[in-house]
């Protein structure tokens, strides 16, 4: 009877088997691993820049000369021609200042779905988490129609906002808008740290994420749509870095007139 002879496995075959097993192990491990998170921020950074401006609805180049500035196209998800806007950002020791000009073809003070007409909604990522619309996040509005300024916050998901005063908070800040030449001008001032729990609280070197949404009311009263910077997604954010500033604020009070 023949007895089978044991043969030695070639070394090259053993190496091939070991490398194949190692490669399969890495592949399975990668399939089980969570996806690598990607930074939500666009890379657009404003500030630090020190300055203050009179909030009268005119973005005066002299008043905003020290601001951090960028001109950009607004994103229009539904298609059509985008607007060109310029954003100015600076802060004093106590306030954040935003100035915006945009080449809308009219200055509409009311419209369908937009009782206050043309305007910007500025959503903030208070804790710089990389995603907008967390409950309590700060949101400011500035409109062509009255009242022009709104101090708001996210009160209901996914994106619903309401005035701070409707949620037990306070109205903190001021805004104004005007038509200047062929551009719509918007200006606002908001405390860096108002003490209202529905507002952000920023200090020198703080970074806060934000997104602009322009809501367009057409001249005939219809709704012209929304345009965005830096993008329309809830993770589309630019950043503001707060400066160490001692710039005095320019508050103008109108005198009382007795009749």
mmCIF file of N, CA and C in Angstrom, residues 125-237:
data_model
loop_
_atom_site.group_PDB
_atom_site.id
_atom_site.type_symbol
_atom_site.label_atom_id
_atom_site.label_comp_id
_atom_site.label_asym_id
_atom_site.label_seq_id
_atom_site.Cartn_x
_atom_site.Cartn_y
_atom_site.Cartn_z
ATOM 1 N N UNK A 125 -23.647 79.986 13.726
ATOM 2 C CA UNK A 125 -23.306 78.731 14.399
ATOM 3 C C UNK A 125 -22.615 79.125 15.700
ATOM 4 N N UNK A 126 -23.403 79.326 16.751
ATOM 5 C CA UNK A 126 -22.906 79.946 17.980
ATOM 6 C C UNK A 126 -21.653 79.285 18.535
ATOM 7 N N UNK A 127 -21.644 77.948 18.552
ATOM 8 C CA UNK A 127 -20.518 77.239 19.159
ATOM 9 C C UNK A 127 -19.505 76.737 18.136
ATOM 10 N N UNK A 128 -19.654 77.211 16.880
ATOM 11 C CA UNK A 128 -18.707 76.867 15.829
ATOM 12 C C UNK A 128 -18.574 75.348 15.679
ATOM 13 N N UNK A 129 -19.718 74.669 15.700
ATOM 14 C CA UNK A 129 -19.730 73.210 15.629
ATOM 15 C C UNK A 129 -19.568 72.680 14.209
ATOM 16 N N UNK A 130 -19.792 73.535 13.219
ATOM 17 C CA UNK A 130 -19.731 73.093 11.828
ATOM 18 C C UNK A 130 -21.087 72.871 11.213
ATOM 19 N N UNK A 131 -22.155 73.084 11.984
ATOM 20 C CA UNK A 131 -23.509 72.904 11.458
ATOM 21 C C UNK A 131 -24.425 73.985 12.013
ATOM 22 N N UNK A 132 -25.241 74.551 11.121
ATOM 23 C CA UNK A 132 -26.179 75.596 11.512
ATOM 24 C C UNK A 132 -27.456 74.994 12.105
ATOM 25 N N UNK A 133 -28.289 75.882 12.638
ATOM 26 C CA UNK A 133 -29.658 75.565 13.029
ATOM 27 C C UNK A 133 -29.773 74.662 14.250
ATOM 28 N N UNK A 134 -28.875 74.806 15.195
ATOM 29 C CA UNK A 134 -29.072 74.169 16.493
ATOM 30 C C UNK A 134 -30.061 75.022 17.280
ATOM 31 N N UNK A 135 -30.855 74.382 18.119
ATOM 32 C CA UNK A 135 -31.806 75.137 18.936
ATOM 33 C C UNK A 135 -31.078 76.201 19.741
ATOM 34 N N UNK A 136 -31.587 77.432 19.685
ATOM 35 C CA UNK A 136 -30.986 78.530 20.423
ATOM 36 C C UNK A 136 -29.952 79.317 19.660
ATOM 37 N N UNK A 137 -29.542 78.852 18.469
ATOM 38 C CA UNK A 137 -28.553 79.601 17.684
ATOM 39 C C UNK A 137 -29.081 80.985 17.322
ATOM 40 N N UNK A 138 -28.188 81.959 17.337
ATOM 41 C CA UNK A 138 -28.520 83.344 17.027
ATOM 42 C C UNK A 138 -28.870 83.492 15.548
ATOM 43 N N UNK A 139 -29.833 84.345 15.247
ATOM 44 C CA UNK A 139 -30.191 84.671 13.866
ATOM 45 C C UNK A 139 -30.632 86.127 13.829
ATOM 46 N N UNK A 140 -30.055 86.896 12.915
ATOM 47 C CA UNK A 140 -30.399 88.309 12.770
ATOM 48 C C UNK A 140 -31.047 88.527 11.418
ATOM 49 N N UNK A 141 -31.989 89.473 11.356
ATOM 50 C CA UNK A 141 -32.607 89.838 10.081
ATOM 51 C C UNK A 141 -32.511 91.339 9.884
ATOM 52 N N UNK A 142 -32.341 91.742 8.633
ATOM 53 C CA UNK A 142 -32.280 93.155 8.261
ATOM 54 C C UNK A 142 -33.051 93.314 6.956
ATOM 55 N N UNK A 143 -34.052 94.204 6.950
ATOM 56 C CA UNK A 143 -34.998 94.293 5.843
ATOM 57 C C UNK A 143 -35.159 95.705 5.317
ATOM 58 N N UNK A 144 -35.650 95.778 4.077
ATOM 59 C CA UNK A 144 -35.958 97.067 3.467
ATOM 60 C C UNK A 144 -37.162 97.720 4.140
ATOM 61 N N UNK A 145 -38.174 96.897 4.476
ATOM 62 C CA UNK A 145 -39.385 97.414 5.096
ATOM 63 C C UNK A 145 -39.286 97.447 6.613
ATOM 64 N N UNK A 146 -40.276 98.068 7.229
ATOM 65 C CA UNK A 146 -40.286 98.229 8.685
ATOM 66 C C UNK A 146 -40.981 97.066 9.370
ATOM 67 N N UNK A 147 -40.520 96.668 10.562
ATOM 68 C CA UNK A 147 -39.271 97.090 11.214
ATOM 69 C C UNK A 147 -38.072 96.467 10.515
ATOM 70 N N UNK A 148 -37.011 97.238 10.402
ATOM 71 C CA UNK A 148 -35.885 96.806 9.582
ATOM 72 C C UNK A 148 -34.978 95.794 10.277
ATOM 73 N N UNK A 149 -34.922 95.796 11.605
ATOM 74 C CA UNK A 149 -33.998 94.907 12.302
ATOM 75 C C UNK A 149 -34.752 93.901 13.155
ATOM 76 N N UNK A 150 -34.268 92.651 13.143
ATOM 77 C CA UNK A 150 -34.830 91.628 14.005
ATOM 78 C C UNK A 150 -33.737 90.830 14.701
ATOM 79 N N UNK A 151 -33.837 90.714 16.013
ATOM 80 C CA UNK A 151 -32.925 89.901 16.820
ATOM 81 C C UNK A 151 -33.670 88.603 17.128
ATOM 82 N N UNK A 152 -33.250 87.499 16.498
ATOM 83 C CA UNK A 152 -34.031 86.261 16.519
ATOM 84 C C UNK A 152 -33.168 85.073 16.938
ATOM 85 N N UNK A 153 -33.817 83.909 17.040
ATOM 86 C CA UNK A 153 -33.094 82.685 17.394
ATOM 87 C C UNK A 153 -33.843 81.476 16.843
ATOM 88 N N UNK A 154 -33.136 80.357 16.702
ATOM 89 C CA UNK A 154 -33.750 79.110 16.256
ATOM 90 C C UNK A 154 -34.558 78.536 17.414
ATOM 91 N N UNK A 155 -35.875 78.421 17.227
ATOM 92 C CA UNK A 155 -36.718 77.903 18.302
ATOM 93 C C UNK A 155 -37.377 76.580 17.942
ATOM 94 N N UNK A 156 -37.340 76.216 16.666
ATOM 95 C CA UNK A 156 -37.969 74.976 16.241
ATOM 96 C C UNK A 156 -37.209 74.435 15.038
ATOM 97 N N UNK A 157 -36.912 73.157 15.061
ATOM 98 C CA UNK A 157 -36.156 72.554 13.973
ATOM 99 C C UNK A 157 -37.079 72.236 12.801
ATOM 100 N N UNK A 158 -36.575 72.324 11.517
ATOM 101 C CA UNK A 158 -35.145 72.460 11.247
ATOM 102 C C UNK A 158 -34.621 73.896 11.188
ATOM 103 N N UNK A 159 -35.458 74.897 10.791
ATOM 104 C CA UNK A 159 -34.881 76.232 10.567
ATOM 105 C C UNK A 159 -35.764 77.369 11.064
ATOM 106 N N UNK A 160 -36.779 77.097 11.857
ATOM 107 C CA UNK A 160 -37.731 78.141 12.250
ATOM 108 C C UNK A 160 -37.104 79.132 13.219
ATOM 109 N N UNK A 161 -37.306 80.423 12.952
ATOM 110 C CA UNK A 161 -36.789 81.467 13.831
ATOM 111 C C UNK A 161 -37.929 82.345 14.325
ATOM 112 N N UNK A 162 -37.708 82.956 15.469
ATOM 113 C CA UNK A 162 -38.641 83.954 15.979
ATOM 114 C C UNK A 162 -37.860 84.980 16.782
ATOM 115 N N UNK A 163 -38.523 86.099 17.086
ATOM 116 C CA UNK A 163 -37.877 87.167 17.833
ATOM 117 C C UNK A 163 -37.511 86.708 19.235
ATOM 118 N N UNK A 164 -36.356 87.177 19.710
ATOM 119 C CA UNK A 164 -35.929 86.845 21.066
ATOM 120 C C UNK A 164 -36.994 87.233 22.101
ATOM 121 N N UNK A 165 -37.646 88.385 21.876
ATOM 122 C CA UNK A 165 -38.631 88.862 22.853
ATOM 123 C C UNK A 165 -39.834 87.932 22.943
ATOM 124 N N UNK A 166 -40.035 87.099 21.914
ATOM 125 C CA UNK A 166 -41.146 86.138 21.947
ATOM 126 C C UNK A 166 -40.772 84.885 22.730
ATOM 127 N N UNK A 167 -39.492 84.731 23.039
ATOM 128 C CA UNK A 167 -39.028 83.569 23.785
ATOM 129 C C UNK A 167 -38.466 83.926 25.141
ATOM 130 N N UNK A 168 -38.785 85.117 25.638
ATOM 131 C CA UNK A 168 -38.314 85.535 26.952
ATOM 132 C C UNK A 168 -37.000 86.285 26.929
ATOM 133 N N UNK A 169 -36.481 86.585 25.722
ATOM 134 C CA UNK A 169 -35.231 87.315 25.605
ATOM 135 C C UNK A 169 -35.454 88.798 25.404
ATOM 136 N N UNK A 170 -34.421 89.473 24.916
ATOM 137 C CA UNK A 170 -34.477 90.920 24.726
ATOM 138 C C UNK A 170 -34.059 91.279 23.313
ATOM 139 N N UNK A 171 -34.466 92.453 22.870
ATOM 140 C CA UNK A 171 -34.062 92.981 21.563
ATOM 141 C C UNK A 171 -32.713 93.663 21.731
ATOM 142 N N UNK A 172 -31.685 93.132 21.076
ATOM 143 C CA UNK A 172 -30.329 93.644 21.240
ATOM 144 C C UNK A 172 -29.732 93.959 19.882
ATOM 145 N N UNK A 173 -29.584 95.240 19.604
ATOM 146 C CA UNK A 173 -28.995 95.655 18.340
ATOM 147 C C UNK A 173 -29.866 96.620 17.583
ATOM 148 N N UNK A 174 -29.385 96.987 16.403
ATOM 149 C CA UNK A 174 -30.085 97.947 15.562
ATOM 150 C C UNK A 174 -29.689 97.692 14.119
ATOM 151 N N UNK A 175 -30.564 98.043 13.187
ATOM 152 C CA UNK A 175 -30.256 97.875 11.777
ATOM 153 C C UNK A 175 -30.963 98.927 10.943
ATOM 154 N N UNK A 176 -30.465 99.144 9.726
ATOM 155 C CA UNK A 176 -31.072 100.107 8.808
ATOM 156 C C UNK A 176 -30.722 99.707 7.384
ATOM 157 N N UNK A 177 -31.604 100.062 6.449
ATOM 158 C CA UNK A 177 -31.406 99.718 5.041
ATOM 159 C C UNK A 177 -31.869 100.864 4.160
ATOM 160 N N UNK A 178 -31.242 100.993 2.970
ATOM 161 C CA UNK A 178 -31.573 102.045 2.020
ATOM 162 C C UNK A 178 -31.193 101.612 0.612
ATOM 163 N N UNK A 179 -31.751 102.296 -0.369
ATOM 164 C CA UNK A 179 -31.314 102.179 -1.750
ATOM 165 C C UNK A 179 -30.327 103.305 -2.005
ATOM 166 N N UNK A 180 -29.109 102.934 -2.429
ATOM 167 C CA UNK A 180 -28.063 103.924 -2.703
ATOM 168 C C UNK A 180 -27.552 103.662 -4.119
ATOM 169 N N UNK A 181 -27.871 104.557 -5.045
ATOM 170 C CA UNK A 181 -27.480 104.347 -6.434
ATOM 171 C C UNK A 181 -28.148 103.108 -6.994
ATOM 172 N N UNK A 182 -27.360 102.169 -7.485
ATOM 173 C CA UNK A 182 -27.899 100.937 -8.069
ATOM 174 C C UNK A 182 -27.812 99.751 -7.118
ATOM 175 N N UNK A 183 -27.529 100.023 -5.830
ATOM 176 C CA UNK A 183 -27.337 98.947 -4.861
ATOM 177 C C UNK A 183 -28.276 99.100 -3.670
ATOM 178 N N UNK A 184 -28.632 97.975 -3.084
ATOM 179 C CA UNK A 184 -29.311 97.978 -1.795
ATOM 180 C C UNK A 184 -28.259 97.896 -0.697
ATOM 181 N N UNK A 185 -28.386 98.758 0.304
ATOM 182 C CA UNK A 185 -27.437 98.809 1.411
ATOM 183 C C UNK A 185 -28.121 98.360 2.701
ATOM 184 N N UNK A 186 -27.416 97.536 3.465
ATOM 185 C CA UNK A 186 -27.916 97.046 4.749
ATOM 186 C C UNK A 186 -26.795 97.165 5.784
ATOM 187 N N UNK A 187 -27.147 97.664 6.979
ATOM 188 C CA UNK A 187 -26.186 97.769 8.071
ATOM 189 C C UNK A 187 -26.838 97.298 9.359
ATOM 190 N N UNK A 188 -26.036 96.657 10.220
ATOM 191 C CA UNK A 188 -26.555 96.285 11.536
ATOM 192 C C UNK A 188 -25.434 96.240 12.566
ATOM 193 N N UNK A 189 -25.861 96.364 13.806
ATOM 194 C CA UNK A 189 -24.962 96.293 14.955
ATOM 195 C C UNK A 189 -25.613 95.382 15.994
ATOM 196 N N UNK A 190 -24.810 94.439 16.543
ATOM 197 C CA UNK A 190 -25.338 93.469 17.509
ATOM 198 C C UNK A 190 -24.283 93.259 18.586
ATOM 199 N N UNK A 191 -24.677 93.215 19.858
ATOM 200 C CA UNK A 191 -23.677 93.049 20.927
ATOM 201 C C UNK A 191 -22.875 91.766 20.770
ATOM 202 N N UNK A 192 -21.605 91.847 21.109
ATOM 203 C CA UNK A 192 -20.770 90.642 21.131
ATOM 204 C C UNK A 192 -21.221 89.691 22.233
ATOM 205 N N UNK A 193 -21.651 90.258 23.346
ATOM 206 C CA UNK A 193 -22.114 89.437 24.463
ATOM 207 C C UNK A 193 -23.157 90.245 25.235
ATOM 208 N N UNK A 194 -24.419 90.093 24.836
ATOM 209 C CA UNK A 194 -25.494 90.924 25.382
ATOM 210 C C UNK A 194 -25.925 90.501 26.776
ATOM 211 N N UNK A 195 -25.648 89.249 27.146
ATOM 212 C CA UNK A 195 -26.166 88.717 28.396
ATOM 213 C C UNK A 195 -27.480 87.995 28.222
ATOM 214 N N UNK A 196 -28.094 88.118 27.037
ATOM 215 C CA UNK A 196 -29.313 87.381 26.714
ATOM 216 C C UNK A 196 -28.922 85.945 26.346
ATOM 217 N N UNK A 197 -29.527 84.966 26.975
ATOM 218 C CA UNK A 197 -29.182 83.563 26.715
ATOM 219 C C UNK A 197 -29.536 83.133 25.295
ATOM 220 N N UNK A 198 -30.347 83.929 24.603
ATOM 221 C CA UNK A 198 -30.727 83.609 23.232
ATOM 222 C C UNK A 198 -29.780 84.237 22.215
ATOM 223 N N UNK A 199 -28.751 84.933 22.673
ATOM 224 C CA UNK A 199 -27.722 85.505 21.803
ATOM 225 C C UNK A 199 -26.405 84.760 22.003
ATOM 226 N N UNK A 200 -25.518 84.858 20.991
ATOM 227 C CA UNK A 200 -24.167 84.342 21.208
ATOM 228 C C UNK A 200 -23.433 85.223 22.203
ATOM 229 N N UNK A 201 -22.327 84.720 22.725
ATOM 230 C CA UNK A 201 -21.453 85.518 23.594
ATOM 231 C C UNK A 201 -20.032 85.322 23.090
ATOM 232 N N UNK A 202 -19.492 86.357 22.436
ATOM 233 C CA UNK A 202 -18.192 86.275 21.779
ATOM 234 C C UNK A 202 -17.182 87.179 22.478
ATOM 235 N N UNK A 203 -15.946 86.731 22.453
ATOM 236 C CA UNK A 203 -14.849 87.463 23.077
ATOM 237 C C UNK A 203 -13.693 87.565 22.071
ATOM 238 N N UNK A 204 -12.697 88.418 22.336
ATOM 239 C CA UNK A 204 -11.547 88.491 21.438
ATOM 240 C C UNK A 204 -10.957 87.113 21.160
ATOM 241 N N UNK A 205 -10.709 86.843 19.873
ATOM 242 C CA UNK A 205 -10.193 85.563 19.362
ATOM 243 C C UNK A 205 -11.273 84.507 19.190
ATOM 244 N N UNK A 206 -12.529 84.798 19.605
ATOM 245 C CA UNK A 206 -13.619 83.855 19.329
ATOM 246 C C UNK A 206 -13.855 83.759 17.831
ATOM 247 N N UNK A 207 -14.276 82.575 17.382
ATOM 248 C CA UNK A 207 -14.667 82.377 15.994
ATOM 249 C C UNK A 207 -16.104 81.886 15.966
ATOM 250 N N UNK A 208 -16.938 82.521 15.138
ATOM 251 C CA UNK A 208 -18.326 82.116 14.994
ATOM 252 C C UNK A 208 -18.613 81.877 13.513
ATOM 253 N N UNK A 209 -19.306 80.785 13.215
ATOM 254 C CA UNK A 209 -19.695 80.501 11.837
ATOM 255 C C UNK A 209 -20.985 81.232 11.492
ATOM 256 N N UNK A 210 -21.190 81.494 10.194
ATOM 257 C CA UNK A 210 -22.410 82.170 9.775
ATOM 258 C C UNK A 210 -22.725 81.850 8.316
ATOM 259 N N UNK A 211 -23.989 82.073 7.944
ATOM 260 C CA UNK A 211 -24.428 81.970 6.553
ATOM 261 C C UNK A 211 -25.392 83.106 6.261
ATOM 262 N N UNK A 212 -25.258 83.709 5.062
ATOM 263 C CA UNK A 212 -26.173 84.752 4.623
ATOM 264 C C UNK A 212 -27.233 84.159 3.703
ATOM 265 N N UNK A 213 -28.464 84.595 3.889
ATOM 266 C CA UNK A 213 -29.539 84.284 2.943
ATOM 267 C C UNK A 213 -30.210 85.592 2.545
ATOM 268 N N UNK A 214 -30.238 85.880 1.240
ATOM 269 C CA UNK A 214 -30.926 87.080 0.764
ATOM 270 C C UNK A 214 -32.292 86.673 0.241
ATOM 271 N N UNK A 215 -33.336 87.280 0.779
ATOM 272 C CA UNK A 215 -34.710 87.002 0.383
ATOM 273 C C UNK A 215 -35.183 88.158 -0.490
ATOM 274 N N UNK A 216 -35.514 87.841 -1.728
ATOM 275 C CA UNK A 216 -35.781 88.859 -2.743
ATOM 276 C C UNK A 216 -37.271 89.015 -2.990
ATOM 277 N N UNK A 217 -37.787 90.199 -2.731
ATOM 278 C CA UNK A 217 -39.166 90.548 -3.084
ATOM 279 C C UNK A 217 -39.128 91.340 -4.383
ATOM 280 N N UNK A 218 -39.849 90.883 -5.382
ATOM 281 C CA UNK A 218 -39.848 91.556 -6.678
ATOM 282 C C UNK A 218 -40.656 92.848 -6.624
ATOM 283 N N UNK A 219 -40.438 93.698 -7.621
ATOM 284 C CA UNK A 219 -41.116 94.992 -7.667
ATOM 285 C C UNK A 219 -42.629 94.845 -7.763
ATOM 286 N N UNK A 220 -43.098 93.744 -8.398
ATOM 287 C CA UNK A 220 -44.541 93.543 -8.542
ATOM 288 C C UNK A 220 -45.165 92.866 -7.326
ATOM 289 N N UNK A 221 -44.367 92.651 -6.281
ATOM 290 C CA UNK A 221 -44.874 92.042 -5.055
ATOM 291 C C UNK A 221 -44.696 90.546 -4.969
ATOM 292 N N UNK A 222 -44.219 89.914 -6.046
ATOM 293 C CA UNK A 222 -44.035 88.469 -6.016
ATOM 294 C C UNK A 222 -42.735 88.103 -5.292
ATOM 295 N N UNK A 223 -42.597 86.821 -4.965
ATOM 296 C CA UNK A 223 -41.403 86.331 -4.281
ATOM 297 C C UNK A 223 -40.371 85.925 -5.322
ATOM 298 N N UNK A 224 -39.207 86.562 -5.268
ATOM 299 C CA UNK A 224 -38.177 86.297 -6.268
ATOM 300 C C UNK A 224 -37.230 85.171 -5.924
ATOM 301 N N UNK A 225 -37.327 84.629 -4.711
ATOM 302 C CA UNK A 225 -36.476 83.518 -4.327
ATOM 303 C C UNK A 225 -35.391 83.909 -3.339
ATOM 304 N N UNK A 226 -34.579 82.913 -2.979
ATOM 305 C CA UNK A 226 -33.490 83.098 -2.012
ATOM 306 C C UNK A 226 -32.143 82.891 -2.683
ATOM 307 N N UNK A 227 -31.145 83.625 -2.211
ATOM 308 C CA UNK A 227 -29.765 83.438 -2.648
ATOM 309 C C UNK A 227 -28.884 83.395 -1.400
ATOM 310 N N UNK A 228 -27.773 82.647 -1.492
ATOM 311 C CA UNK A 228 -27.007 82.313 -0.298
ATOM 312 C C UNK A 228 -25.513 82.595 -0.460
ATOM 313 N N UNK A 229 -24.858 82.801 0.690
ATOM 314 C CA UNK A 229 -23.408 82.811 0.790
ATOM 315 C C UNK A 229 -23.038 82.184 2.131
ATOM 316 N N UNK A 230 -22.072 81.264 2.173
ATOM 317 C CA UNK A 230 -21.297 80.734 1.045
ATOM 318 C C UNK A 230 -21.974 79.596 0.303
ATOM 319 N N UNK A 231 -23.094 79.077 0.793
ATOM 320 C CA UNK A 231 -23.820 77.997 0.142
ATOM 321 C C UNK A 231 -25.167 77.825 0.809
ATOM 322 N N UNK A 232 -26.000 76.958 0.242
ATOM 323 C CA UNK A 232 -27.366 76.812 0.725
ATOM 324 C C UNK A 232 -27.542 75.676 1.730
ATOM 325 N N UNK A 233 -26.521 74.845 1.943
ATOM 326 C CA UNK A 233 -26.646 73.727 2.868
ATOM 327 C C UNK A 233 -26.527 74.181 4.320
ATOM 328 N N UNK A 234 -27.014 73.348 5.230
ATOM 329 C CA UNK A 234 -26.934 73.674 6.649
ATOM 330 C C UNK A 234 -25.503 73.599 7.178
ATOM 331 N N UNK A 235 -24.595 73.044 6.378
ATOM 332 C CA UNK A 235 -23.184 72.989 6.771
ATOM 333 C C UNK A 235 -22.335 73.964 5.961
ATOM 334 N N UNK A 236 -22.977 74.859 5.230
ATOM 335 C CA UNK A 236 -22.254 75.877 4.453
ATOM 336 C C UNK A 236 -22.040 77.103 5.338
ATOM 337 N N UNK A 237 -20.812 77.319 5.751
ATOM 338 C CA UNK A 237 -20.519 78.416 6.670
ATOM 339 C C UNK A 237 -19.249 79.144 6.281
#
